[in-house]
Amino acid sequence: MIATLALSLGAAAAAGAAELKIGVVNAAAVMEKAPQAEAARSKLEKEFAPRNDELVAQQKQLKQMEDRLSRDGAVMSDDQRRSLERDILSTRRDVKRAQDEFRDDLNIRRNEELSKLQRQISDAIESLAKEQNFDVILTNANVIYSSKRVDITEDVVQRLLKAR
């Protein structure tokens, strides 16, 4: 990609084309500073807090059962001990399954929110580029060096602030 860009820039310069206007965006900084990112984090926390609380309660219940077994196991009848051990095993499986489902659901929702945020950032960059007549916008992931003069990261962040 960089080689293609370099060839394109070289060809344009050789053809006597007008000076290109290039901008560079620090994508990580935009993701960190965008108010939409904080809103997405808050939304996910609110959405998953009840399930997280439920998981914590299940883990606490499991711990109490395990403590009871270690504390009272020696004085329990064989049937009582085996019954409690089965309950612990069953509860442990339920907790593990609930944790796995929670993690999977959270990852799916996080990816959905991230995708939405990336579209908003891309739209903000594109509209800024069109408004300010940029010929090329690069992300810093593929750029070895860029001067402050071509860095439009803060402009993109400001546009996202206005768009919230």
PDB file of N, CA and C in Angstrom, residues 61-163:
ATOM      1  N   GLN A  61     -21.958 -17.919  46.257  1.00  0.00           N
ATOM      2  CA  GLN A  61     -22.702 -19.098  46.711  1.00  0.00           C
ATOM      3  C   GLN A  61     -21.825 -20.352  46.613  1.00  0.00           C
ATOM      4  N   LEU A  62     -21.099 -20.491  45.507  1.00  0.00           N
ATOM      5  CA  LEU A  62     -20.200 -21.630  45.330  1.00  0.00           C
ATOM      6  C   LEU A  62     -19.121 -21.647  46.407  1.00  0.00           C
ATOM      7  N   LYS A  63     -18.560 -20.497  46.678  1.00  0.00           N
ATOM      8  CA  LYS A  63     -17.512 -20.393  47.707  1.00  0.00           C
ATOM      9  C   LYS A  63     -18.070 -20.801  49.069  1.00  0.00           C
ATOM     10  N   GLN A  64     -19.284 -20.358  49.383  1.00  0.00           N
ATOM     11  CA  GLN A  64     -19.897 -20.729  50.663  1.00  0.00           C
ATOM     12  C   GLN A  64     -20.107 -22.238  50.752  1.00  0.00           C
ATOM     13  N   MET A  65     -20.523 -22.836  49.660  1.00  0.00           N
ATOM     14  CA  MET A  65     -20.724 -24.288  49.648  1.00  0.00           C
ATOM     15  C   MET A  65     -19.390 -25.010  49.857  1.00  0.00           C
ATOM     16  N   GLU A  66     -18.342 -24.546  49.176  1.00  0.00           N
ATOM     17  CA  GLU A  66     -17.016 -25.163  49.320  1.00  0.00           C
ATOM     18  C   GLU A  66     -16.490 -24.982  50.747  1.00  0.00           C
ATOM     19  N   ASP A  67     -16.703 -23.807  51.307  1.00  0.00           N
ATOM     20  CA  ASP A  67     -16.286 -23.561  52.692  1.00  0.00           C
ATOM     21  C   ASP A  67     -17.023 -24.488  53.652  1.00  0.00           C
ATOM     22  N   ARG A  68     -18.308 -24.669  53.413  1.00  0.00           N
ATOM     23  CA  ARG A  68     -19.105 -25.547  54.274  1.00  0.00           C
ATOM     24  C   ARG A  68     -18.581 -26.979  54.203  1.00  0.00           C
ATOM     25  N   LEU A  69     -18.246 -27.430  52.988  1.00  0.00           N
ATOM     26  CA  LEU A  69     -17.724 -28.782  52.830  1.00  0.00           C
ATOM     27  C   LEU A  69     -16.397 -28.948  53.564  1.00  0.00           C
ATOM     28  N   SER A  70     -15.509 -27.995  53.407  1.00  0.00           N
ATOM     29  CA  SER A  70     -14.207 -28.123  54.071  1.00  0.00           C
ATOM     30  C   SER A  70     -14.334 -27.984  55.589  1.00  0.00           C
ATOM     31  N   ARG A  71     -15.268 -27.163  56.035  1.00  0.00           N
ATOM     32  CA  ARG A  71     -15.453 -26.949  57.468  1.00  0.00           C
ATOM     33  C   ARG A  71     -16.199 -28.114  58.132  1.00  0.00           C
ATOM     34  N   ASP A  72     -17.312 -28.544  57.487  1.00  0.00           N
ATOM     35  CA  ASP A  72     -18.202 -29.523  58.120  1.00  0.00           C
ATOM     36  C   ASP A  72     -18.129 -30.918  57.491  1.00  0.00           C
ATOM     37  N   GLY A  73     -17.353 -31.091  56.449  1.00  0.00           N
ATOM     38  CA  GLY A  73     -17.311 -32.368  55.733  1.00  0.00           C
ATOM     39  C   GLY A  73     -16.976 -33.562  56.604  1.00  0.00           C
ATOM     40  N   ALA A  74     -16.079 -33.361  57.554  1.00  0.00           N
ATOM     41  CA  ALA A  74     -15.649 -34.482  58.410  1.00  0.00           C
ATOM     42  C   ALA A  74     -16.761 -34.954  59.339  1.00  0.00           C
ATOM     43  N   VAL A  75     -17.691 -34.069  59.702  1.00  0.00           N
ATOM     44  CA  VAL A  75     -18.755 -34.451  60.639  1.00  0.00           C
ATOM     45  C   VAL A  75     -20.072 -34.766  59.931  1.00  0.00           C
ATOM     46  N   MET A  76     -20.108 -34.622  58.614  1.00  0.00           N
ATOM     47  CA  MET A  76     -21.328 -34.928  57.851  1.00  0.00           C
ATOM     48  C   MET A  76     -21.421 -36.437  57.622  1.00  0.00           C
ATOM     49  N   SER A  77     -22.641 -36.882  57.408  1.00  0.00           N
ATOM     50  CA  SER A  77     -22.807 -38.285  57.007  1.00  0.00           C
ATOM     51  C   SER A  77     -22.311 -38.419  55.566  1.00  0.00           C
ATOM     52  N   ASP A  78     -22.041 -39.641  55.144  1.00  0.00           N
ATOM     53  CA  ASP A  78     -21.571 -39.871  53.772  1.00  0.00           C
ATOM     54  C   ASP A  78     -22.575 -39.345  52.746  1.00  0.00           C
ATOM     55  N   ASP A  79     -23.847 -39.578  52.990  1.00  0.00           N
ATOM     56  CA  ASP A  79     -24.881 -39.099  52.064  1.00  0.00           C
ATOM     57  C   ASP A  79     -24.919 -37.580  51.989  1.00  0.00           C
ATOM     58  N   GLN A  80     -24.811 -36.919  53.134  1.00  0.00           N
ATOM     59  CA  GLN A  80     -24.820 -35.445  53.160  1.00  0.00           C
ATOM     60  C   GLN A  80     -23.596 -34.896  52.422  1.00  0.00           C
ATOM     61  N   ARG A  81     -22.432 -35.481  52.677  1.00  0.00           N
ATOM     62  CA  ARG A  81     -21.200 -35.021  52.030  1.00  0.00           C
ATOM     63  C   ARG A  81     -21.265 -35.231  50.514  1.00  0.00           C
ATOM     64  N   ARG A  82     -21.711 -36.424  50.078  1.00  0.00           N
ATOM     65  CA  ARG A  82     -21.820 -36.702  48.639  1.00  0.00           C
ATOM     66  C   ARG A  82     -22.838 -35.761  47.982  1.00  0.00           C
ATOM     67  N   SER A  83     -23.928 -35.509  48.655  1.00  0.00           N
ATOM     68  CA  SER A  83     -24.943 -34.603  48.130  1.00  0.00           C
ATOM     69  C   SER A  83     -24.373 -33.192  47.974  1.00  0.00           C
ATOM     70  N   LEU A  84     -23.647 -32.727  48.979  1.00  0.00           N
ATOM     71  CA  LEU A  84     -23.040 -31.395  48.902  1.00  0.00           C
ATOM     72  C   LEU A  84     -21.971 -31.355  47.817  1.00  0.00           C
ATOM     73  N   GLU A  85     -21.189 -32.408  47.690  1.00  0.00           N
ATOM     74  CA  GLU A  85     -20.163 -32.463  46.638  1.00  0.00           C
ATOM     75  C   GLU A  85     -20.808 -32.403  45.255  1.00  0.00           C
ATOM     76  N   ARG A  86     -21.931 -33.116  45.070  1.00  0.00           N
ATOM     77  CA  ARG A  86     -22.658 -33.064  43.786  1.00  0.00           C
ATOM     78  C   ARG A  86     -23.193 -31.649  43.527  1.00  0.00           C
ATOM     79  N   ASP A  87     -23.723 -31.030  44.572  1.00  0.00           N
ATOM     80  CA  ASP A  87     -24.232 -29.659  44.433  1.00  0.00           C
ATOM     81  C   ASP A  87     -23.111 -28.696  44.050  1.00  0.00           C
ATOM     82  N   ILE A  88     -21.961 -28.889  44.676  1.00  0.00           N
ATOM     83  CA  ILE A  88     -20.801 -28.033  44.355  1.00  0.00           C
ATOM     84  C   ILE A  88     -20.393 -28.234  42.908  1.00  0.00           C
ATOM     85  N   LEU A  89     -20.314 -29.483  42.481  1.00  0.00           N
ATOM     86  CA  LEU A  89     -19.934 -29.776  41.097  1.00  0.00           C
ATOM     87  C   LEU A  89     -20.927 -29.168  40.114  1.00  0.00           C
ATOM     88  N   SER A  90     -22.209 -29.338  40.408  1.00  0.00           N
ATOM     89  CA  SER A  90     -23.253 -28.793  39.542  1.00  0.00           C
ATOM     90  C   SER A  90     -23.186 -27.267  39.503  1.00  0.00           C
ATOM     91  N   THR A  91     -23.024 -26.661  40.662  1.00  0.00           N
ATOM     92  CA  THR A  91     -22.942 -25.193  40.738  1.00  0.00           C
ATOM     93  C   THR A  91     -21.696 -24.692  40.011  1.00  0.00           C
ATOM     94  N   ARG A  92     -20.591 -25.411  40.164  1.00  0.00           N
ATOM     95  CA  ARG A  92     -19.345 -25.020  39.488  1.00  0.00           C
ATOM     96  C   ARG A  92     -19.543 -25.036  37.967  1.00  0.00           C
ATOM     97  N   ARG A  93     -20.216 -26.071  37.454  1.00  0.00           N
ATOM     98  CA  ARG A  93     -20.501 -26.143  36.005  1.00  0.00           C
ATOM     99  C   ARG A  93     -21.400 -24.992  35.566  1.00  0.00           C
ATOM    100  N   ASP A  94     -22.426 -24.713  36.384  1.00  0.00           N
ATOM    101  CA  ASP A  94     -23.343 -23.617  36.057  1.00  0.00           C
ATOM    102  C   ASP A  94     -22.611 -22.274  36.022  1.00  0.00           C
ATOM    103  N   VAL A  95     -21.738 -22.064  36.988  1.00  0.00           N
ATOM    104  CA  VAL A  95     -20.970 -20.814  37.041  1.00  0.00           C
ATOM    105  C   VAL A  95     -20.054 -20.711  35.831  1.00  0.00           C
ATOM    106  N   LYS A  96     -19.375 -21.807  35.503  1.00  0.00           N
ATOM    107  CA  LYS A  96     -18.462 -21.805  34.345  1.00  0.00           C
ATOM    108  C   LYS A  96     -19.235 -21.514  33.062  1.00  0.00           C
ATOM    109  N   ARG A  97     -20.384 -22.166  32.910  1.00  0.00           N
ATOM    110  CA  ARG A  97     -21.200 -21.943  31.706  1.00  0.00           C
ATOM    111  C   ARG A  97     -21.689 -20.493  31.645  1.00  0.00           C
ATOM    112  N   ALA A  98     -22.126 -19.963  32.779  1.00  0.00           N
ATOM    113  CA  ALA A  98     -22.606 -18.572  32.815  1.00  0.00           C
ATOM    114  C   ALA A  98     -21.467 -17.598  32.505  1.00  0.00           C
ATOM    115  N   GLN A  99     -20.266 -17.879  33.015  1.00  0.00           N
ATOM    116  CA  GLN A  99     -19.109 -17.017  32.727  1.00  0.00           C
ATOM    117  C   GLN A  99     -18.775 -17.043  31.238  1.00  0.00           C
ATOM    118  N   ASP A 100     -18.773 -18.238  30.647  1.00  0.00           N
ATOM    119  CA  ASP A 100     -18.467 -18.360  29.220  1.00  0.00           C
ATOM    120  C   ASP A 100     -19.499 -17.626  28.365  1.00  0.00           C
ATOM    121  N   GLU A 101     -20.778 -17.789  28.697  1.00  0.00           N
ATOM    122  CA  GLU A 101     -21.831 -17.095  27.948  1.00  0.00           C
ATOM    123  C   GLU A 101     -21.713 -15.585  28.117  1.00  0.00           C
ATOM    124  N   PHE A 102     -21.434 -15.151  29.340  1.00  0.00           N
ATOM    125  CA  PHE A 102     -21.261 -13.726  29.610  1.00  0.00           C
ATOM    126  C   PHE A 102     -20.118 -13.160  28.770  1.00  0.00           C
ATOM    127  N   ARG A 103     -18.967 -13.854  28.798  1.00  0.00           N
ATOM    128  CA  ARG A 103     -17.802 -13.389  28.047  1.00  0.00           C
ATOM    129  C   ARG A 103     -18.095 -13.346  26.552  1.00  0.00           C
ATOM    130  N   ASP A 104     -18.747 -14.398  26.036  1.00  0.00           N
ATOM    131  CA  ASP A 104     -19.078 -14.426  24.603  1.00  0.00           C
ATOM    132  C   ASP A 104     -20.033 -13.303  24.226  1.00  0.00           C
ATOM    133  N   ASP A 105     -21.092 -13.128  25.013  1.00  0.00           N
ATOM    134  CA  ASP A 105     -22.069 -12.071  24.730  1.00  0.00           C
ATOM    135  C   ASP A 105     -21.432 -10.688  24.817  1.00  0.00           C
ATOM    136  N   LEU A 106     -20.588 -10.492  25.823  1.00  0.00           N
ATOM    137  CA  LEU A 106     -19.903  -9.202  25.972  1.00  0.00           C
ATOM    138  C   LEU A 106     -18.991  -8.938  24.781  1.00  0.00           C
ATOM    139  N   ASN A 107     -18.259  -9.943  24.338  1.00  0.00           N
ATOM    140  CA  ASN A 107     -17.376  -9.768  23.183  1.00  0.00           C
ATOM    141  C   ASN A 107     -18.157  -9.439  21.915  1.00  0.00           C
ATOM    142  N   ILE A 108     -19.280 -10.103  21.736  1.00  0.00           N
ATOM    143  CA  ILE A 108     -20.112  -9.822  20.554  1.00  0.00           C
ATOM    144  C   ILE A 108     -20.606  -8.375  20.590  1.00  0.00           C
ATOM    145  N   ARG A 109     -21.140  -7.954  21.732  1.00  0.00           N
ATOM    146  CA  ARG A 109     -21.652  -6.585  21.853  1.00  0.00           C
ATOM    147  C   ARG A 109     -20.528  -5.559  21.741  1.00  0.00           C
ATOM    148  N   ARG A 110     -19.362  -5.857  22.337  1.00  0.00           N
ATOM    149  CA  ARG A 110     -18.230  -4.941  22.247  1.00  0.00           C
ATOM    150  C   ARG A 110     -17.807  -4.774  20.787  1.00  0.00           C
ATOM    151  N   ASN A 111     -17.778  -5.866  20.045  1.00  0.00           N
ATOM    152  CA  ASN A 111     -17.417  -5.793  18.626  1.00  0.00           C
ATOM    153  C   ASN A 111     -18.449  -5.002  17.822  1.00  0.00           C
ATOM    154  N   GLU A 112     -19.738  -5.161  18.176  1.00  0.00           N
ATOM    155  CA  GLU A 112     -20.781  -4.378  17.496  1.00  0.00           C
ATOM    156  C   GLU A 112     -20.584  -2.886  17.753  1.00  0.00           C
ATOM    157  N   GLU A 113     -20.337  -2.535  19.009  1.00  0.00           N
ATOM    158  CA  GLU A 113     -20.131  -1.127  19.356  1.00  0.00           C
ATOM    159  C   GLU A 113     -18.859  -0.580  18.716  1.00  0.00           C
ATOM    160  N   LEU A 114     -17.805  -1.388  18.680  1.00  0.00           N
ATOM    161  CA  LEU A 114     -16.547  -0.969  18.060  1.00  0.00           C
ATOM    162  C   LEU A 114     -16.735  -0.732  16.567  1.00  0.00           C
ATOM    163  N   SER A 115     -17.475  -1.610  15.933  1.00  0.00           N
ATOM    164  CA  SER A 115     -17.746  -1.454  14.503  1.00  0.00           C
ATOM    165  C   SER A 115     -18.524  -0.167  14.238  1.00  0.00           C
ATOM    166  N   LYS A 116     -19.515   0.098  15.066  1.00  0.00           N
ATOM    167  CA  LYS A 116     -20.308   1.329  14.939  1.00  0.00           C
ATOM    168  C   LYS A 116     -19.417   2.558  15.127  1.00  0.00           C
ATOM    169  N   LEU A 117     -18.546   2.517  16.129  1.00  0.00           N
ATOM    170  CA  LEU A 117     -17.631   3.634  16.387  1.00  0.00           C
ATOM    171  C   LEU A 117     -16.662   3.829  15.228  1.00  0.00           C
ATOM    172  N   GLN A 118     -16.143   2.750  14.684  1.00  0.00           N
ATOM    173  CA  GLN A 118     -15.228   2.860  13.546  1.00  0.00           C
ATOM    174  C   GLN A 118     -15.913   3.492  12.335  1.00  0.00           C
ATOM    175  N   ARG A 119     -17.192   3.149  12.123  1.00  0.00           N
ATOM    176  CA  ARG A 119     -17.941   3.779  11.017  1.00  0.00           C
ATOM    177  C   ARG A 119     -18.095   5.281  11.262  1.00  0.00           C
ATOM    178  N   GLN A 120     -18.398   5.668  12.513  1.00  0.00           N
ATOM    179  CA  GLN A 120     -18.553   7.092  12.832  1.00  0.00           C
ATOM    180  C   GLN A 120     -17.234   7.830  12.610  1.00  0.00           C
ATOM    181  N   ILE A 121     -16.143   7.233  13.029  1.00  0.00           N
ATOM    182  CA  ILE A 121     -14.829   7.860  12.850  1.00  0.00           C
ATOM    183  C   ILE A 121     -14.499   7.972  11.376  1.00  0.00           C
ATOM    184  N   SER A 122     -14.744   6.917  10.638  1.00  0.00           N
ATOM    185  CA  SER A 122     -14.483   6.936   9.200  1.00  0.00           C
ATOM    186  C   SER A 122     -15.319   8.012   8.506  1.00  0.00           C
ATOM    187  N   ASP A 123     -16.581   8.125   8.892  1.00  0.00           N
ATOM    188  CA  ASP A 123     -17.450   9.162   8.307  1.00  0.00           C
ATOM    189  C   ASP A 123     -16.929  10.563   8.652  1.00  0.00           C
ATOM    190  N   ALA A 124     -16.473  10.744   9.901  1.00  0.00           N
ATOM    191  CA  ALA A 124     -15.945  12.048  10.319  1.00  0.00           C
ATOM    192  C   ALA A 124     -14.687  12.399   9.526  1.00  0.00           C
ATOM    193  N   ILE A 125     -13.821  11.419   9.328  1.00  0.00           N
ATOM    194  CA  ILE A 125     -12.585  11.654   8.567  1.00  0.00           C
ATOM    195  C   ILE A 125     -12.920  11.986   7.119  1.00  0.00           C
ATOM    196  N   GLU A 126     -13.838  11.225   6.548  1.00  0.00           N
ATOM    197  CA  GLU A 126     -14.205  11.455   5.152  1.00  0.00           C
ATOM    198  C   GLU A 126     -14.836  12.837   4.948  1.00  0.00           C
ATOM    199  N   SER A 127     -15.731  13.232   5.835  1.00  0.00           N
ATOM    200  CA  SER A 127     -16.363  14.548   5.667  1.00  0.00           C
ATOM    201  C   SER A 127     -15.351  15.670   5.885  1.00  0.00           C
ATOM    202  N   LEU A 128     -14.445  15.489   6.845  1.00  0.00           N
ATOM    203  CA  LEU A 128     -13.391  16.490   7.070  1.00  0.00           C
ATOM    204  C   LEU A 128     -12.488  16.585   5.840  1.00  0.00           C
ATOM    205  N   ALA A 129     -12.132  15.448   5.277  1.00  0.00           N
ATOM    206  CA  ALA A 129     -11.266  15.434   4.093  1.00  0.00           C
ATOM    207  C   ALA A 129     -11.922  16.138   2.910  1.00  0.00           C
ATOM    208  N   LYS A 130     -13.210  15.906   2.730  1.00  0.00           N
ATOM    209  CA  LYS A 130     -13.913  16.558   1.618  1.00  0.00           C
ATOM    210  C   LYS A 130     -14.040  18.054   1.853  1.00  0.00           C
ATOM    211  N   GLU A 131     -14.385  18.440   3.085  1.00  0.00           N
ATOM    212  CA  GLU A 131     -14.534  19.866   3.409  1.00  0.00           C
ATOM    213  C   GLU A 131     -13.236  20.640   3.233  1.00  0.00           C
ATOM    214  N   GLN A 132     -12.140  20.025   3.656  1.00  0.00           N
ATOM    215  CA  GLN A 132     -10.853  20.724   3.640  1.00  0.00           C
ATOM    216  C   GLN A 132      -9.989  20.354   2.438  1.00  0.00           C
ATOM    217  N   ASN A 133     -10.584  19.692   1.466  1.00  0.00           N
ATOM    218  CA  ASN A 133      -9.930  19.365   0.192  1.00  0.00           C
ATOM    219  C   ASN A 133      -8.634  18.569   0.339  1.00  0.00           C
ATOM    220  N   PHE A 134      -8.657  17.558   1.186  1.00  0.00           N
ATOM    221  CA  PHE A 134      -7.507  16.666   1.285  1.00  0.00           C
ATOM    222  C   PHE A 134      -7.539  15.713   0.107  1.00  0.00           C
ATOM    223  N   ASP A 135      -6.359  15.380  -0.394  1.00  0.00           N
ATOM    224  CA  ASP A 135      -6.262  14.408  -1.476  1.00  0.00           C
ATOM    225  C   ASP A 135      -6.097  12.994  -0.905  1.00  0.00           C
ATOM    226  N   VAL A 136      -5.386  12.891   0.205  1.00  0.00           N
ATOM    227  CA  VAL A 136      -5.105  11.594   0.817  1.00  0.00           C
ATOM    228  C   VAL A 136      -5.123  11.746   2.333  1.00  0.00           C
ATOM    229  N   ILE A 137      -5.765  10.800   3.008  1.00  0.00           N
ATOM    230  CA  ILE A 137      -5.708  10.724   4.465  1.00  0.00           C
ATOM    231  C   ILE A 137      -5.138   9.353   4.813  1.00  0.00           C
ATOM    232  N   LEU A 138      -4.124   9.334   5.633  1.00  0.00           N
ATOM    233  CA  LEU A 138      -3.491   8.090   6.071  1.00  0.00           C
ATOM    234  C   LEU A 138      -3.678   7.927   7.574  1.00  0.00           C
ATOM    235  N   THR A 139      -3.672   6.684   8.021  1.00  0.00           N
ATOM    236  CA  THR A 139      -3.632   6.458   9.463  1.00  0.00           C
ATOM    237  C   THR A 139      -2.185   6.236   9.851  1.00  0.00           C
ATOM    238  N   ASN A 140      -1.864   6.542  11.082  1.00  0.00           N
ATOM    239  CA  ASN A 140      -0.471   6.438  11.500  1.00  0.00           C
ATOM    240  C   ASN A 140       0.029   5.000  11.544  1.00  0.00           C
ATOM    241  N   ALA A 141      -0.859   4.024  11.430  1.00  0.00           N
ATOM    242  CA  ALA A 141      -0.446   2.621  11.449  1.00  0.00           C
ATOM    243  C   ALA A 141       0.457   2.289  10.265  1.00  0.00           C
ATOM    244  N   ASN A 142       0.304   3.004   9.165  1.00  0.00           N
ATOM    245  CA  ASN A 142       1.092   2.722   7.966  1.00  0.00           C
ATOM    246  C   ASN A 142       2.096   3.823   7.650  1.00  0.00           C
ATOM    247  N   VAL A 143       2.251   4.766   8.536  1.00  0.00           N
ATOM    248  CA  VAL A 143       3.124   5.908   8.284  1.00  0.00           C
ATOM    249  C   VAL A 143       4.320   5.837   9.234  1.00  0.00           C
ATOM    250  N   ILE A 144       5.490   5.954   8.688  1.00  0.00           N
ATOM    251  CA  ILE A 144       6.694   5.923   9.515  1.00  0.00           C
ATOM    252  C   ILE A 144       6.918   7.268  10.186  1.00  0.00           C
ATOM    253  N   TYR A 145       6.678   8.334   9.459  1.00  0.00           N
ATOM    254  CA  TYR A 145       6.857   9.676  10.020  1.00  0.00           C
ATOM    255  C   TYR A 145       5.828  10.608   9.390  1.00  0.00           C
ATOM    256  N   SER A 146       5.340  11.524  10.207  1.00  0.00           N
ATOM    257  CA  SER A 146       4.518  12.605   9.679  1.00  0.00           C
ATOM    258  C   SER A 146       4.739  13.830  10.553  1.00  0.00           C
ATOM    259  N   SER A 147       4.745  14.979   9.934  1.00  0.00           N
ATOM    260  CA  SER A 147       4.936  16.213  10.699  1.00  0.00           C
ATOM    261  C   SER A 147       3.606  16.630  11.318  1.00  0.00           C
ATOM    262  N   LYS A 148       3.680  17.510  12.290  1.00  0.00           N
ATOM    263  CA  LYS A 148       2.469  18.030  12.950  1.00  0.00           C
ATOM    264  C   LYS A 148       1.577  18.763  11.940  1.00  0.00           C
ATOM    265  N   ARG A 149       2.184  19.283  10.903  1.00  0.00           N
ATOM    266  CA  ARG A 149       1.453  20.052   9.903  1.00  0.00           C
ATOM    267  C   ARG A 149       0.385  19.224   9.194  1.00  0.00           C
ATOM    268  N   VAL A 150       0.609  17.904   9.021  1.00  0.00           N
ATOM    269  CA  VAL A 150      -0.351  17.067   8.316  1.00  0.00           C
ATOM    270  C   VAL A 150      -1.204  16.229   9.271  1.00  0.00           C
ATOM    271  N   ASP A 151      -0.948  16.343  10.579  1.00  0.00           N
ATOM    272  CA  ASP A 151      -1.699  15.561  11.569  1.00  0.00           C
ATOM    273  C   ASP A 151      -3.055  16.224  11.818  1.00  0.00           C
ATOM    274  N   ILE A 152      -4.117  15.549  11.440  1.00  0.00           N
ATOM    275  CA  ILE A 152      -5.470  16.095  11.606  1.00  0.00           C
ATOM    276  C   ILE A 152      -6.255  15.349  12.695  1.00  0.00           C
ATOM    277  N   THR A 153      -5.553  14.648  13.548  1.00  0.00           N
ATOM    278  CA  THR A 153      -6.206  13.854  14.599  1.00  0.00           C
ATOM    279  C   THR A 153      -7.139  14.701  15.446  1.00  0.00           C
ATOM    280  N   GLU A 154      -6.663  15.840  15.928  1.00  0.00           N
ATOM    281  CA  GLU A 154      -7.505  16.693  16.787  1.00  0.00           C
ATOM    282  C   GLU A 154      -8.704  17.239  16.037  1.00  0.00           C
ATOM    283  N   ASP A 155      -8.552  17.500  14.751  1.00  0.00           N
ATOM    284  CA  ASP A 155      -9.698  17.964  13.953  1.00  0.00           C
ATOM    285  C   ASP A 155     -10.782  16.883  13.890  1.00  0.00           C
ATOM    286  N   VAL A 156     -10.353  15.632  13.756  1.00  0.00           N
ATOM    287  CA  VAL A 156     -11.307  14.523  13.710  1.00  0.00           C
ATOM    288  C   VAL A 156     -12.002  14.378  15.064  1.00  0.00           C
ATOM    289  N   VAL A 157     -11.233  14.475  16.152  1.00  0.00           N
ATOM    290  CA  VAL A 157     -11.812  14.390  17.490  1.00  0.00           C
ATOM    291  C   VAL A 157     -12.827  15.501  17.704  1.00  0.00           C
ATOM    292  N   GLN A 158     -12.496  16.713  17.281  1.00  0.00           N
ATOM    293  CA  GLN A 158     -13.425  17.833  17.431  1.00  0.00           C
ATOM    294  C   GLN A 158     -14.706  17.594  16.636  1.00  0.00           C
ATOM    295  N   ARG A 159     -14.571  17.022  15.461  1.00  0.00           N
ATOM    296  CA  ARG A 159     -15.744  16.730  14.626  1.00  0.00           C
ATOM    297  C   ARG A 159     -16.627  15.687  15.330  1.00  0.00           C
ATOM    298  N   LEU A 160     -15.983  14.695  15.956  1.00  0.00           N
ATOM    299  CA  LEU A 160     -16.746  13.682  16.687  1.00  0.00           C
ATOM    300  C   LEU A 160     -17.427  14.283  17.931  1.00  0.00           C
ATOM    301  N   LEU A 161     -16.774  15.238  18.562  1.00  0.00           N
ATOM    302  CA  LEU A 161     -17.370  15.917  19.702  1.00  0.00           C
ATOM    303  C   LEU A 161     -18.641  16.650  19.274  1.00  0.00           C
ATOM    304  N   LYS A 162     -18.584  17.291  18.123  1.00  0.00           N
ATOM    305  CA  LYS A 162     -19.744  18.011  17.618  1.00  0.00           C
ATOM    306  C   LYS A 162     -20.857  17.067  17.184  1.00  0.00           C
ATOM    307  N   ALA A 163     -20.471  15.864  16.735  1.00  0.00           N
ATOM    308  CA  ALA A 163     -21.447  14.918  16.197  1.00  0.00           C
ATOM    309  C   ALA A 163     -22.184  14.117  17.253  1.00  0.00           C
TER     310      ALA A 163
END
